[in-house]
Tab-separated table of C-alpha atoms in Angstrom:
chain	number	residue	atom	x	y	z
A	1	MET	CA	24.433	-35.913	-50.258
A	2	ALA	CA	20.903	-35.767	-48.855
A	3	GLU	CA	19.239	-39.025	-47.904
A	4	ALA	CA	16.245	-40.022	-50.006
A	5	ALA	CA	12.834	-39.599	-48.437
A	6	PRO	CA	11.338	-42.853	-47.147
A	7	ASP	CA	8.878	-44.558	-49.459
A	8	PRO	CA	5.427	-44.463	-47.804
A	9	LEU	CA	4.453	-47.692	-49.583
A	10	GLU	CA	7.209	-49.544	-47.734
A	11	GLU	CA	5.486	-48.604	-44.475
A	12	LEU	CA	2.230	-50.346	-45.413
A	13	SER	CA	1.473	-53.923	-44.449
A	14	THR	CA	1.404	-56.531	-47.190
A	15	GLN	CA	-2.365	-56.803	-46.782
A	16	GLU	CA	-2.746	-53.027	-47.261
A	17	LEU	CA	-0.539	-53.158	-50.380
A	18	TYR	CA	-2.560	-56.070	-51.749
A	19	ASP	CA	-5.893	-54.366	-51.007
A	20	ARG	CA	-4.869	-51.092	-52.655
A	21	ALA	CA	-3.287	-52.741	-55.715
A	22	VAL	CA	-6.205	-55.109	-56.335
A	23	LYS	CA	-8.811	-52.397	-55.726
A	24	ARG	CA	-7.083	-50.104	-58.230
A	25	ALA	CA	-6.682	-52.892	-60.779
A	26	GLU	CA	-10.344	-53.868	-60.432
A	27	ARG	CA	-11.488	-50.249	-60.732
A	28	HIS	CA	-9.441	-49.774	-63.919
A	29	LEU	CA	-10.020	-53.287	-65.280
A	30	ASP	CA	-6.245	-53.688	-65.333
A	31	VAL	CA	-5.937	-57.196	-66.739
A	32	LYS	CA	-2.198	-56.675	-67.228
A	33	PHE	CA	-1.721	-56.372	-63.454
A	34	PHE	CA	-3.759	-59.498	-62.762
A	35	TRP	CA	-1.831	-61.373	-65.453
A	36	SER	CA	1.504	-60.318	-63.915
A	37	LEU	CA	0.180	-61.464	-60.556
A	38	LEU	CA	-0.797	-64.845	-61.984
A	39	GLU	CA	2.634	-65.210	-63.570
A	40	ALA	CA	4.390	-64.401	-60.285
A	41	ILE	CA	2.338	-66.635	-57.983
A	42	PRO	CA	4.148	-69.958	-58.681
A	43	ALA	CA	7.524	-68.361	-57.890
A	44	ALA	CA	6.082	-66.742	-54.754
A	45	GLU	CA	4.756	-70.102	-53.632
A	46	ALA	CA	8.156	-71.700	-54.208
A	47	LEU	CA	9.869	-68.888	-52.273
A	48	SER	CA	7.456	-69.384	-49.400
A	49	GLY	CA	8.328	-73.099	-49.297
A	50	ASP	CA	5.267	-74.461	-51.064
A	51	GLU	CA	7.115	-76.076	-53.980
A	52	GLY	CA	4.393	-78.658	-54.557
A	53	GLU	CA	1.826	-75.941	-55.164
A	54	ALA	CA	4.253	-74.064	-57.396
A	55	ALA	CA	4.775	-77.135	-59.575
A	56	PHE	CA	1.038	-77.755	-59.781
A	57	ASP	CA	0.331	-74.150	-60.781
A	58	MET	CA	2.971	-74.237	-63.469
A	59	GLN	CA	1.279	-77.275	-65.055
A	60	PHE	CA	-2.358	-76.486	-64.320
A	61	SER	CA	-3.201	-72.814	-64.517
A	62	ARG	CA	-6.764	-73.230	-63.276
A	63	GLY	CA	-5.593	-72.805	-59.688
A	64	LEU	CA	-4.060	-69.441	-60.479
A	65	ILE	CA	-7.374	-67.584	-60.536
A	66	SER	CA	-8.115	-68.618	-56.970
A	67	ASP	CA	-4.536	-67.845	-56.009
A	68	ALA	CA	-4.850	-64.317	-57.415
A	69	VAL	CA	-7.898	-63.660	-55.251
A	70	HIS	CA	-5.907	-64.654	-52.153
A	71	SER	CA	-2.469	-63.465	-53.270
A	72	GLY	CA	-2.172	-61.035	-50.370
A	73	ASP	CA	-2.462	-63.802	-47.790
A	74	GLY	CA	0.320	-65.129	-45.595
A	75	GLU	CA	3.801	-65.975	-46.833
A	76	ARG	CA	2.711	-65.854	-50.473
A	77	GLY	CA	1.559	-62.269	-49.932
A	78	GLU	CA	4.902	-61.408	-48.363
A	79	ALA	CA	6.716	-62.865	-51.377
A	80	LEU	CA	4.489	-60.838	-53.743
A	81	ARG	CA	4.967	-57.620	-51.762
A	82	PRO	CA	7.453	-56.174	-54.324
A	83	LEU	CA	4.879	-56.655	-57.094
A	84	PHE	CA	2.239	-54.745	-55.103
A	85	ILE	CA	4.700	-51.931	-54.336
A	86	ASP	CA	5.840	-51.674	-57.970
A	87	TYR	CA	2.244	-51.517	-59.194
A	88	LEU	CA	1.258	-48.881	-56.648
A	89	ARG	CA	4.329	-46.767	-57.473
A	90	ARG	CA	3.300	-46.772	-61.121
A	91	HIS	CA	-0.279	-45.865	-60.146
A	92	PRO	CA	-0.082	-43.313	-57.295
A	93	ASP	CA	-3.829	-42.694	-57.547
A	94	ALA	CA	-4.503	-46.069	-55.874
């Protein structure tokens, strides 16, 4: 059986994935993507060890908007990497 071709998105850095996904979502006014990002941020923060921030975000959603703007940064960005890849796979024009 032939081996599957490597996924070019997996080769990109998290920052590149974030930049492409957010740029595409902004260009297409894709609120659904931003909403999914906001929903995933508390779990990403918990996975990256920032449980205090995760608990705060679950109770007070105001911080999520700022988090979405910086969701490609650091360990949180790494934890959200699968979300960026999934979005870009569904939108290859990004």
